[in-house]
Amino acid sequence: MTEAGFLHAALRSRNLVLGLSLTLVFAAAALVSFLWTPYDVTQLDIPGKLQTPSASHWFGTDHFGRDILSMIMVGAQTSIAVAIVAVGIGMGVGVPLGLAAAVHRGSLMDEVIMRGNDLVFAFPSLLIAIMITAVFGPSALNAIIAIGIFNIPVFARLTRGAALSIWTRDFILSARVSGKGPARISIEHILPNVTNLLIVQGTIQFSLGILAEAALSYVGLGVQPPTPSWGRMLADSQTLISLAPHMALFPGFAILLTVLGLNLAGDGLRDILDPRIRRTGR
Amino acid sequence: MLRYAVKRLGSLAVSLIVASLVIFACIEVVPGDPASFMLGINAQPDTVEALRNELGLNKPLVERYFSWVGGLVTGDLGTSYTYRSPVSEIVSERLVISIPLALFALSLTVLIAFPVGVLAATRRGSFTDVTVMGATQLGVAIPNFWFALLMVLVFAINLRWFSAGGFPGWDAGFLVAMKALTLPAVALALPQASILARVMRSSLLDTLSEDYIRSARAKGLTTRQTLWRHALRNALIPVLTIIGLQFSFLLAGAIIIENVFFLPGLGRLVFQAISQRDLIVVESVVMLLVFAVIVVNFLVDLAYAWVDPRLRGRA
């Protein structure tokens, strides 16, 4: 697809436009928070605690009097950073594994890689996180590793499957005839042809990463206080939920809208980038 | 079919062995050794030594691994350091909450997803379809523990229909106990039902465009007959795999949801064990959960091959 054609299709896709807009809002909030937030999130203001939303505090304040809007902005940094690195780990390890497995289809290496993937699937990311935490203590890094490990088989499987079908194509044969080795063919010819799939899956895993990070920090296995994170904010809100429901509402909506935005963007991208789906119109 | 089952049984055994090695290794790499880790930095050297002896840490690595696995097989999961009672006892007390919760959530998932998915697929493009798809999009994006909090706010605090948490025990009566599990089960089921409904819909749409459906219609079957006799049965194959995968999400998700509702299940046990540094409990519970996931996926594979004979050759 040409660049102009892609742009045209992208603008016509309601899912993609809505999804990207939502995602950009939160990405912008995270970026702005590096330079400026309405209030300092480390500043406690006990007399001003549990204020309901008002003109001076749009989203109200929490049990320490911290501004919830500011915390959500800084929390977006945490969520996005954890999810990006986790997807990076998944792609960085999973894609080469998938490419390698496709080269030596049916070999012992293929078998080992695919069985290893099955095994990782048997450990839900939360269990991996629990084990890592039990041993090394809770931290953002451990949350990233746990979510990242879980992403590896997702990308390995996807890459292997797509690569296998590309290996049978004529242009691969001509590349082989011209003397290119399997590694070079994988990088020069296979990889560019699976990029679309990887982008779409990356968006989906990104949103799953945000959900997983929120869940881990909610149970105290992720980012540690005082660094704000959406999951932690929800955990703090739980005991005060009848007194200050606004503390639970805003961080929850932040997670919901970010994940929704990424999912819609992923759906929209798939509709445009995957020709198989485009043809059948589904 | 038998050959396929035996083959899969072999890879099941390999998975379980590798999983146990991984979990065992994780606990082994604890900074220092498990005994001093569990007792903390202020422990007396002789207390640590006593615990080392109690845990059998002075024995060689290989011997310890085999005695742990041997214990797992015979149902002896070791003794909890903090609870001072056999882990198998503690775990079985917790399982009577966690397993019913996961099954309750799984049944809700299927009960919601099937009709919704079929409805959306048979009325593709209609207002119903668009609404359902929009709702499932939300259901997938909502963090289930937040949804749980919102339900507590509405149904427990404002309407007072349910209690906000805790578990009365099965002795209090089946209905009372099930009532305590209702909000947690709904919270667990919602995202999974959304996923499953979407899978059901697209799988049914795929099947409905097959040639044999046209043939069935051409020989004079009504839409309803075609749906029940031909389409649904074939559309169920991918749905079945997803249900298998969802079981592991439900088990893991239950860990979080149990904490929202203060349910004394396996999930809360794991977190208590982590904060008390009770590695024996963490090790055994994680192994148990992984075992459950691997076995369920094995059973799903078998069911899959049974439903679709074409898959048997591809073991």
Coordinates of C-alpha atoms in Angstrom, one line a residue:
Chain A
M1 CA 0.0 0.0 0.0
T2 CA 1.3 3.5 -0.8
E3 CA 1.8 6.0 1.9
A4 CA -1.0 8.2 0.6
G5 CA -3.3 5.2 0.3
F6 CA -2.5 4.2 3.8
L7 CA -3.2 7.7 5.1
H8 CA -6.5 7.8 3.2
A9 CA -7.6 4.4 4.6
A10 CA -6.4 5.4 8.1
L11 CA -8.5 8.6 8.2
R12 CA -11.6 6.7 7.0
S13 CA -11.3 4.1 9.8
R14 CA -13.4 5.3 12.7
N15 CA -11.8 2.8 15.0
L16 CA -8.3 3.9 14.2
V17 CA -9.0 7.6 14.5
L18 CA -10.8 7.2 17.8
G19 CA -8.3 4.8 19.1
L20 CA -5.3 6.8 18.2
S21 CA -6.8 10.0 19.6
L22 CA -7.4 8.3 22.9
T23 CA -3.9 6.9 23.0
L24 CA -2.4 10.2 22.0
V25 CA -4.2 12.0 24.9
F26 CA -2.6 9.7 27.4
A27 CA 0.8 9.7 25.7
A28 CA 0.7 13.6 25.7
A29 CA -0.3 13.6 29.4
A30 CA 2.7 11.4 30.2
L31 CA 5.0 13.6 28.2
V32 CA 3.7 16.9 29.6
S33 CA 4.0 15.5 33.1
F34 CA 7.8 15.3 32.7
L35 CA 7.8 19.1 32.5
W36 CA 4.7 20.3 34.3
T37 CA 1.9 19.0 36.4
P38 CA -0.9 21.1 38.0
Y39 CA 0.5 20.2 41.4
D40 CA 3.6 18.5 42.7
V41 CA 2.7 14.8 43.3
T42 CA 5.2 14.4 46.1
Q43 CA 3.7 17.3 48.0
L44 CA 1.4 16.1 50.8
D45 CA -1.4 18.4 51.9
I46 CA -3.2 16.6 54.8
P47 CA -5.7 19.4 55.6
G48 CA -6.8 19.3 51.9
K49 CA -7.3 15.6 51.7
L50 CA -10.2 13.8 50.0
Q51 CA -11.5 16.9 48.3
T52 CA -14.1 16.1 45.6
P53 CA -13.5 17.4 42.1
S54 CA -13.5 21.2 41.9
A55 CA -12.1 24.1 39.8
S56 CA -8.7 24.0 41.7
H57 CA -8.5 20.2 41.7
W58 CA -10.3 18.9 38.6
F59 CA -10.2 15.2 39.7
G60 CA -10.2 16.0 43.5
T61 CA -7.5 15.0 45.9
D62 CA -6.5 11.7 47.6
H63 CA -6.1 10.7 51.2
F64 CA -2.8 12.6 51.5
G65 CA -4.2 15.7 49.7
R66 CA -2.3 15.0 46.5
D67 CA -3.9 16.2 43.3
I68 CA -5.4 13.2 41.5
L69 CA -5.1 14.7 38.0
S70 CA -1.4 15.3 38.5
M71 CA -1.0 11.7 39.8
I72 CA -2.8 10.3 36.8
M73 CA -0.5 12.3 34.5
V74 CA 2.6 10.9 36.2
G75 CA 1.0 7.5 36.5
A76 CA 0.7 7.5 32.7
Q77 CA 4.5 7.6 32.5
T78 CA 4.7 4.5 34.6
S79 CA 2.1 2.5 32.7
I80 CA 3.4 3.5 29.2
A81 CA 7.0 2.9 30.1
V82 CA 6.4 -0.5 31.6
A83 CA 4.2 -1.6 28.7
I84 CA 6.7 -0.3 26.0
V85 CA 9.6 -2.1 27.6
A86 CA 7.6 -5.3 28.1
V87 CA 6.5 -5.3 24.4
G88 CA 10.2 -4.5 23.5
I89 CA 11.4 -7.6 25.4
G90 CA 8.7 -9.7 23.8
M91 CA 9.5 -8.5 20.3
G92 CA 13.3 -8.4 20.8
V93 CA 13.4 -12.1 21.9
G94 CA 10.3 -13.5 20.3
V95 CA 10.7 -12.3 16.8
P96 CA 14.3 -13.7 16.3
L97 CA 13.1 -17.0 17.9
G98 CA 10.2 -17.2 15.6
L99 CA 12.3 -16.4 12.5
A100 CA 14.8 -19.1 13.5
A101 CA 12.1 -21.7 14.1
A102 CA 10.7 -21.0 10.7
V103 CA 14.0 -21.4 9.0
H104 CA 14.5 -24.9 10.5
R105 CA 11.0 -26.0 10.4
G106 CA 10.4 -29.4 12.1
S107 CA 14.0 -29.5 13.4
L108 CA 14.9 -30.1 17.0
M109 CA 15.4 -26.3 17.5
D110 CA 11.9 -25.6 16.1
E111 CA 10.5 -28.2 18.5
V112 CA 12.4 -26.8 21.5
I113 CA 11.4 -23.2 20.7
M114 CA 7.7 -24.1 20.3
R115 CA 7.5 -26.3 23.3
G116 CA 9.3 -23.7 25.4
N117 CA 6.6 -21.3 24.2
D118 CA 3.9 -23.6 25.3
L119 CA 5.5 -23.8 28.7
V120 CA 5.7 -20.0 29.1
F121 CA 2.0 -19.9 28.2
A122 CA 1.3 -22.3 31.1
F123 CA 2.6 -19.7 33.5
P124 CA 0.2 -16.8 33.5
S125 CA 2.2 -13.5 33.7
L126 CA 0.8 -12.9 37.2
L127 CA 2.4 -16.2 38.4
I128 CA 5.7 -15.3 36.9
A129 CA 5.5 -11.9 38.6
I130 CA 4.6 -13.6 41.9
M131 CA 7.6 -15.8 41.7
I132 CA 10.0 -13.1 40.8
T133 CA 8.6 -10.9 43.5
A134 CA 8.8 -13.7 46.1
V135 CA 12.4 -14.0 45.3
F136 CA 13.7 -10.5 44.5
G137 CA 11.1 -8.3 46.1
P138 CA 8.5 -6.1 44.3
S139 CA 9.7 -3.4 41.9
A140 CA 8.8 -1.9 38.5
L141 CA 11.7 -3.7 36.9
N142 CA 10.4 -7.1 38.1
A143 CA 6.9 -6.2 36.8
I144 CA 8.4 -5.4 33.4
I145 CA 10.4 -8.6 33.3
A146 CA 7.3 -10.7 34.2
I147 CA 5.1 -9.0 31.5
G148 CA 7.9 -9.1 29.0
I149 CA 8.5 -12.8 29.5
F150 CA 4.9 -13.5 28.8
N151 CA 5.1 -11.5 25.6
I152 CA 7.9 -13.6 24.1
P153 CA 5.9 -16.7 23.1
V154 CA 3.1 -14.4 21.6
F155 CA 5.6 -12.8 19.2
A156 CA 7.5 -16.0 18.6
R157 CA 4.4 -17.9 17.5
L158 CA 3.1 -15.1 15.4
T159 CA 6.4 -14.6 13.6
R160 CA 6.9 -18.3 13.0
G161 CA 3.5 -18.8 11.6
A162 CA 3.7 -15.8 9.2
A163 CA 7.3 -16.6 8.3
L164 CA 6.5 -20.2 7.4
S165 CA 4.0 -19.1 4.8
I166 CA 6.4 -16.5 3.3
W167 CA 9.2 -19.1 3.0
T168 CA 7.1 -20.9 0.4
R169 CA 6.8 -17.9 -1.9
D170 CA 8.7 -17.5 -5.2
F171 CA 10.6 -14.4 -4.3
I172 CA 12.2 -16.3 -1.4
L173 CA 13.2 -19.0 -3.9
S174 CA 14.9 -16.4 -6.1
A175 CA 16.7 -14.9 -3.1
R176 CA 18.0 -18.4 -2.3
V177 CA 19.1 -19.0 -5.9
S178 CA 21.0 -15.7 -5.8
G179 CA 23.0 -17.3 -2.9
K180 CA 21.6 -15.5 0.2
G181 CA 21.8 -17.5 3.4
P182 CA 18.8 -18.2 5.6
A183 CA 19.8 -15.5 8.2
R184 CA 20.0 -12.9 5.5
I185 CA 16.8 -13.9 3.8
S186 CA 15.1 -13.8 7.2
I187 CA 16.2 -10.3 7.9
E188 CA 16.0 -8.9 4.4
H189 CA 12.9 -10.6 3.0
I190 CA 10.9 -12.3 5.8
L191 CA 11.0 -9.6 8.5
P192 CA 9.7 -6.7 6.3
N193 CA 6.8 -8.9 5.3
V194 CA 5.7 -9.7 8.9
T195 CA 6.1 -6.1 10.2
N196 CA 2.5 -5.3 9.6
L197 CA 1.4 -8.3 11.7
L198 CA 3.9 -7.3 14.4
I199 CA 2.7 -3.8 14.6
V200 CA -0.9 -4.9 15.1
Q201 CA 0.0 -7.5 17.7
G202 CA 2.3 -5.0 19.4
T203 CA -0.6 -2.7 19.9
I204 CA -2.7 -5.4 21.4
Q205 CA 0.2 -6.6 23.7
F206 CA 0.8 -2.9 24.6
S207 CA -2.8 -2.7 25.9
L208 CA -2.5 -6.0 27.7
G209 CA 0.8 -4.7 29.3
I210 CA -1.0 -1.7 30.6
L211 CA -3.7 -3.9 32.2
A212 CA -1.1 -6.3 33.6
E213 CA 0.9 -3.4 35.1
A214 CA -2.2 -2.0 36.7
A215 CA -3.1 -5.4 38.2
L216 CA 0.4 -5.9 39.5
S217 CA 0.7 -2.5 41.1
Y218 CA -2.8 -2.9 42.5
V219 CA -1.7 -6.0 44.5
G220 CA 1.6 -4.2 45.4
L221 CA 3.9 -6.2 43.1
G222 CA 4.6 -3.4 40.7
V223 CA 5.9 0.1 41.1
Q224 CA 6.5 1.0 44.7
P225 CA 5.2 4.2 46.4
P226 CA 5.7 7.1 46.3
T227 CA 5.9 6.8 42.5
P228 CA 2.3 7.2 41.4
S229 CA 0.8 4.4 39.3
W230 CA -2.8 3.8 38.3
G231 CA -3.0 0.4 39.9
R232 CA -1.7 1.7 43.2
M233 CA -4.1 4.6 43.2
L234 CA -6.9 2.1 42.9
A235 CA -5.5 0.0 45.7
D236 CA -5.4 3.1 47.9
S237 CA -8.9 4.0 47.0
Q238 CA -10.3 0.7 48.0
T239 CA -10.6 1.3 51.8
L240 CA -12.0 4.8 51.2
I241 CA -14.4 3.8 48.5
S242 CA -17.6 4.8 50.4
L243 CA -16.0 8.1 51.6
A244 CA -14.3 9.2 48.4
P245 CA -15.5 7.3 45.3
H246 CA -13.8 9.8 43.1
M247 CA -10.5 8.3 44.2
A248 CA -11.5 5.1 42.5
L249 CA -13.2 6.5 39.5
F250 CA -10.5 8.6 37.8
P251 CA -7.6 6.1 37.7
G252 CA -10.0 3.4 36.6
F253 CA -11.2 5.5 33.7
A254 CA -7.6 6.3 32.8
I255 CA -6.8 2.6 32.5
L256 CA -10.1 1.8 30.7
L257 CA -9.7 4.6 28.1
T258 CA -6.0 3.9 27.4
V259 CA -6.6 0.2 26.9
L260 CA -9.7 0.9 24.8
G261 CA -7.8 3.4 22.7
L262 CA -5.0 0.9 22.0
N263 CA -7.4 -1.9 21.2
L264 CA -9.4 0.2 18.8
A265 CA -6.2 1.4 17.2
G266 CA -5.1 -2.2 16.9
D267 CA -8.4 -3.2 15.3
G268 CA -8.2 -0.3 12.9
L269 CA -4.6 -1.1 11.9
R270 CA -5.4 -4.7 11.3
D271 CA -8.3 -3.8 9.0
I272 CA -6.0 -1.6 7.0
L273 CA -2.7 -3.6 7.1
D274 CA -4.0 -7.2 6.8
P275 CA -5.0 -7.6 3.2
R276 CA -6.7 -10.9 3.9
I277 CA -9.2 -9.2 6.2
R278 CA -9.6 -6.2 3.9
R279 CA -10.6 -8.4 1.0
T280 CA -13.4 -10.3 2.9
G281 CA -14.5 -7.0 4.5
R282 CA -14.6 -8.4 8.0
Chain B
M1 CA -7.2 -41.2 18.8
L2 CA -5.4 -43.4 21.4
R3 CA -2.0 -42.8 19.6
Y4 CA -2.6 -39.1 19.7
A5 CA -3.5 -39.2 23.4
V6 CA -0.4 -41.1 24.3
K7 CA 1.7 -38.7 22.3
R8 CA 0.2 -35.7 24.0
L9 CA 0.6 -37.4 27.3
G10 CA 4.3 -37.6 26.7
S11 CA 4.6 -33.9 26.0
L12 CA 2.4 -33.2 29.1
A13 CA 4.9 -35.1 31.2
V14 CA 7.8 -33.1 29.7
S15 CA 6.0 -29.8 30.3
L16 CA 5.4 -30.7 33.9
I17 CA 9.0 -31.8 34.5
V18 CA 10.4 -28.6 33.0
A19 CA 7.9 -26.4 34.9
S20 CA 8.9 -28.1 38.2
L21 CA 12.6 -27.5 37.4
V22 CA 12.0 -23.9 36.6
I23 CA 10.0 -23.2 39.8
F24 CA 12.6 -25.2 41.9
A25 CA 15.4 -23.2 40.3
C26 CA 13.7 -19.9 41.0
I27 CA 13.4 -20.6 44.7
E28 CA 17.1 -21.8 44.7
V29 CA 18.4 -18.5 43.3
V30 CA 17.0 -16.6 46.3
P31 CA 19.8 -14.3 47.5
G32 CA 21.6 -16.1 50.3
D33 CA 19.7 -19.3 50.9
P34 CA 16.0 -20.0 51.5
A35 CA 16.5 -20.4 55.3
S36 CA 18.2 -17.1 55.9
F37 CA 15.9 -15.4 53.4
M38 CA 12.8 -16.6 55.3
L39 CA 14.1 -15.6 58.7
G40 CA 15.4 -12.2 57.7
I41 CA 18.6 -10.4 58.4
N42 CA 18.4 -10.3 62.2
A43 CA 18.1 -14.1 62.6
Q44 CA 20.5 -15.9 65.0
P45 CA 22.9 -18.2 63.1
D46 CA 21.7 -21.3 65.0
T47 CA 18.1 -20.5 64.2
V48 CA 19.0 -20.4 60.6
E49 CA 20.9 -23.6 60.9
A50 CA 17.9 -25.3 62.6
L51 CA 15.6 -24.2 59.7
R52 CA 18.2 -25.3 57.2
N53 CA 18.0 -28.7 58.8
E54 CA 14.3 -28.7 58.9
L55 CA 14.0 -27.7 55.3
G56 CA 16.6 -30.3 54.4
L57 CA 18.8 -27.6 52.8
N58 CA 22.0 -29.4 53.9
K59 CA 21.2 -32.2 51.5
P60 CA 22.5 -32.2 47.9
L61 CA 20.5 -30.2 45.4
V62 CA 19.4 -33.2 43.3
E63 CA 18.2 -35.1 46.3
R64 CA 16.1 -32.0 47.4
Y65 CA 14.6 -31.7 44.0
F66 CA 13.5 -35.3 43.9
S67 CA 12.1 -35.2 47.4
W68 CA 10.1 -32.1 46.6
V69 CA 8.7 -33.7 43.4
G70 CA 8.2 -37.0 45.2
G71 CA 6.2 -35.0 47.8
L72 CA 4.1 -33.3 45.1
V73 CA 3.2 -36.6 43.6
T74 CA 2.2 -38.2 46.9
G75 CA 0.4 -35.0 48.0
D76 CA 3.0 -34.0 50.6
L77 CA 3.7 -30.4 49.9
G78 CA 6.0 -29.8 52.8
T79 CA 5.4 -27.9 56.0
S80 CA 4.7 -24.2 56.0
Y81 CA 7.2 -22.3 58.1
T82 CA 4.8 -19.6 59.2
Y83 CA 1.6 -21.6 59.6
R84 CA 3.4 -24.6 61.2
S85 CA 1.1 -26.9 59.5
P86 CA 1.3 -29.1 56.3
V87 CA 1.0 -27.0 53.1
S88 CA -1.4 -29.5 51.6
E89 CA -3.8 -28.9 54.5
I90 CA -3.7 -25.1 54.1
V91 CA -4.0 -25.4 50.3
S92 CA -7.0 -27.7 50.5
E93 CA -8.8 -25.2 52.9
R94 CA -8.2 -22.5 50.3
L95 CA -9.1 -24.7 47.3
V96 CA -12.7 -25.1 48.4
I97 CA -13.1 -21.3 47.7
S98 CA -10.8 -20.9 44.7
I99 CA -12.1 -23.8 42.6
P100 CA -15.8 -23.0 43.0
L101 CA -15.0 -19.4 42.2
A102 CA -13.1 -20.3 39.0
L103 CA -15.9 -22.7 37.9
F104 CA -18.6 -20.2 38.8
A105 CA -16.8 -17.6 36.7
L106 CA -16.2 -20.0 33.8
S107 CA -19.9 -21.0 33.7
L108 CA -21.0 -17.3 33.8
T109 CA -18.5 -16.6 31.0
V110 CA -19.9 -19.4 28.8
L111 CA -23.5 -18.6 29.7
I112 CA -23.1 -14.9 28.7
A113 CA -20.8 -15.4 25.7
F114 CA -22.6 -18.1 23.8
P115 CA -26.0 -16.4 23.3
V116 CA -24.5 -13.0 22.9
G117 CA -22.0 -14.2 20.2
V118 CA -24.6 -16.2 18.4
L119 CA -27.1 -13.3 18.5
A120 CA -24.4 -10.9 17.1
A121 CA -23.3 -13.3 14.3
T122 CA -26.8 -14.2 13.1
R123 CA -27.8 -10.5 13.0
R124 CA -24.5 -9.3 11.6
G125 CA -24.5 -5.6 10.9
S126 CA -27.7 -4.9 12.8
F127 CA -28.1 -2.5 15.7
T128 CA -27.9 -5.5 18.1
D129 CA -24.6 -6.6 16.5
V130 CA -23.1 -3.1 16.7
T131 CA -24.2 -2.6 20.3
V132 CA -22.9 -6.0 21.4
M133 CA -19.6 -5.4 19.7
G134 CA -19.3 -2.0 21.4
A135 CA -20.1 -3.5 24.8
T136 CA -17.5 -6.3 24.4
Q137 CA -14.9 -3.8 23.3
L138 CA -15.5 -2.0 26.7
G139 CA -15.6 -5.4 28.5
V140 CA -12.2 -6.3 27.2
A141 CA -10.6 -3.0 28.1
I142 CA -12.0 -2.7 31.7
P143 CA -9.6 -3.9 34.4
N144 CA -11.5 -6.5 36.3
F145 CA -10.4 -5.4 39.7
W146 CA -11.7 -1.9 39.0
F147 CA -15.0 -3.3 37.8
A148 CA -15.0 -5.3 41.1
L149 CA -14.5 -2.1 43.1
L150 CA -17.3 -0.4 41.2
M151 CA -19.7 -3.3 41.9
V152 CA -18.8 -3.1 45.6
L153 CA -19.6 0.6 45.5
V154 CA -23.0 0.0 43.8
F155 CA -24.2 -3.3 45.0
A156 CA -22.6 -3.6 48.4
I157 CA -22.3 0.0 49.7
N158 CA -25.2 1.8 48.1
L159 CA -27.8 -0.9 47.4
R160 CA -26.6 -3.3 50.2
W161 CA -27.6 -6.4 48.2
F162 CA -24.3 -8.1 48.7
S163 CA -21.6 -7.9 51.4
A164 CA -18.5 -6.0 50.3
G165 CA -16.2 -9.0 50.9
G166 CA -15.3 -12.0 53.0
F167 CA -16.6 -15.5 52.9
P168 CA -19.0 -17.1 55.4
G169 CA -17.8 -20.6 54.6
W170 CA -19.8 -23.5 53.0
D171 CA -21.2 -24.4 56.5
A172 CA -23.3 -21.3 56.3
G173 CA -25.3 -22.9 53.5
F174 CA -24.8 -23.3 49.8
L175 CA -26.8 -20.2 48.8
V176 CA -25.2 -17.9 51.3
A177 CA -21.8 -19.0 50.2
M178 CA -22.6 -18.7 46.5
K179 CA -23.9 -15.2 47.2
A180 CA -20.6 -14.2 48.7
L181 CA -18.9 -15.5 45.5
T182 CA -21.3 -13.8 43.1
L183 CA -19.7 -10.4 42.7
P184 CA -16.2 -11.9 42.5
A185 CA -17.4 -14.3 39.8
V186 CA -19.1 -11.6 37.8
A187 CA -16.0 -9.4 38.0
L188 CA -13.9 -12.3 36.8
A189 CA -16.3 -13.4 34.1
L190 CA -17.0 -10.0 32.4
P191 CA -13.7 -9.6 30.5
Q192 CA -13.5 -13.2 29.6
A193 CA -17.1 -13.3 28.4
S194 CA -16.4 -10.3 26.2
I195 CA -13.4 -12.1 24.6
L196 CA -15.3 -15.3 24.2
A197 CA -18.4 -13.6 22.7
R198 CA -16.2 -12.0 20.1
V199 CA -14.5 -15.3 19.3
M200 CA -17.9 -17.0 19.1
R201 CA -19.2 -14.3 16.7
S202 CA -16.3 -14.4 14.3
S203 CA -16.0 -18.2 14.4
L204 CA -19.7 -18.5 13.6
L205 CA -19.5 -15.9 10.8
D206 CA -16.6 -17.9 9.3
T207 CA -18.7 -21.1 9.5
L208 CA -21.8 -19.6 8.1
S209 CA -19.9 -18.6 4.9
E210 CA -18.9 -22.2 4.2
D211 CA -20.2 -24.1 1.3
Y212 CA -21.8 -26.9 3.3
I213 CA -24.0 -24.3 5.0
R214 CA -25.2 -23.2 1.6
S215 CA -25.9 -26.9 0.7
A216 CA -27.8 -27.3 3.9
R217 CA -29.9 -24.3 3.1
A218 CA -30.4 -25.5 -0.4
K219 CA -31.7 -28.9 0.6
G220 CA -34.4 -27.0 2.5
L221 CA -33.3 -26.6 6.1
T222 CA -34.5 -23.5 7.9
T223 CA -32.0 -20.9 9.2
R224 CA -32.5 -22.3 12.7
Q225 CA -32.0 -25.9 11.6
T226 CA -28.8 -25.0 9.7
L227 CA -27.5 -23.1 12.7
W228 CA -28.1 -25.9 15.2
R229 CA -27.2 -28.9 13.1
H230 CA -24.3 -27.6 11.1
A231 CA -22.9 -24.2 11.9
L232 CA -22.7 -24.1 15.7
R233 CA -21.0 -27.5 16.0
N234 CA -18.2 -26.5 13.7
A235 CA -18.0 -23.0 15.1
L236 CA -17.3 -24.4 18.5
I237 CA -13.8 -25.7 17.7
P238 CA -11.9 -22.4 18.1
V239 CA -14.2 -21.5 21.0
L240 CA -13.2 -24.6 22.8
T241 CA -9.4 -23.6 22.7
I242 CA -10.2 -20.2 23.9
I243 CA -12.1 -21.6 26.9
G244 CA -9.1 -23.7 27.8
L245 CA -6.8 -20.7 27.7
Q246 CA -9.3 -18.7 29.7
F247 CA -9.2 -21.2 32.5
S248 CA -5.7 -20.2 33.2
F249 CA -6.6 -16.5 33.1
L250 CA -9.5 -17.2 35.5
L251 CA -7.1 -18.9 37.9
A252 CA -4.6 -16.1 37.8
G253 CA -7.3 -13.5 37.7
A254 CA -8.8 -15.0 40.8
I255 CA -5.6 -14.2 42.7
I256 CA -6.3 -10.5 42.2
I257 CA -10.1 -10.6 42.6
E258 CA -9.8 -12.6 45.9
N259 CA -7.7 -9.7 47.2
V260 CA -10.4 -7.2 46.2
F261 CA -13.1 -9.2 48.1
F262 CA -10.9 -10.5 51.0
L263 CA -11.8 -14.1 50.0
P264 CA -9.5 -16.5 51.9
G265 CA -8.6 -18.5 48.7
L266 CA -5.4 -19.6 47.1
G267 CA -4.7 -16.1 45.8
R268 CA -4.7 -14.5 49.2
L269 CA -2.6 -17.3 50.5
V270 CA 0.1 -16.6 47.9
F271 CA 0.2 -12.9 48.9
Q272 CA 0.3 -13.7 52.6
A273 CA 3.1 -16.2 51.9
I274 CA 5.1 -13.6 50.0
S275 CA 4.8 -11.0 52.7
Q276 CA 5.8 -13.6 55.3
R277 CA 8.6 -14.9 53.1
D278 CA 7.2 -18.4 53.3
L279 CA 8.9 -19.8 50.2
I280 CA 7.6 -23.3 50.7
V281 CA 4.1 -22.2 50.4
V282 CA 4.8 -20.0 47.3
E283 CA 6.7 -22.7 45.6
S284 CA 4.0 -25.3 46.1
V285 CA 1.0 -23.1 45.3
V286 CA 2.7 -21.8 42.1
M287 CA 3.5 -25.4 41.0
L288 CA -0.1 -26.4 41.8
L289 CA -1.5 -23.6 39.6
V290 CA 0.8 -24.3 36.7
F291 CA 0.0 -28.0 37.0
A292 CA -3.7 -27.1 36.8
V293 CA -3.2 -24.9 33.7
I294 CA -1.1 -27.5 31.9
V295 CA -3.5 -30.4 32.6
V296 CA -6.5 -28.3 31.5
N297 CA -4.8 -27.4 28.3
F298 CA -4.0 -31.1 27.7
L299 CA -7.6 -32.0 28.2
V300 CA -8.7 -29.2 25.8
D301 CA -6.3 -30.6 23.2
L302 CA -7.8 -34.0 23.6
A303 CA -11.4 -32.7 23.4
Y304 CA -10.3 -30.8 20.3
A305 CA -8.9 -33.9 18.6
W306 CA -12.1 -35.7 19.6
V307 CA -14.3 -33.1 18.0
D308 CA -12.1 -32.6 14.9
P309 CA -10.5 -35.8 13.7
R310 CA -8.4 -33.9 11.2
L311 CA -6.2 -32.6 14.1
R312 CA -5.1 -36.0 15.3
G313 CA -2.6 -36.4 12.6
R314 CA -0.8 -33.2 13.5
A315 CA 0.3 -34.1 17.0

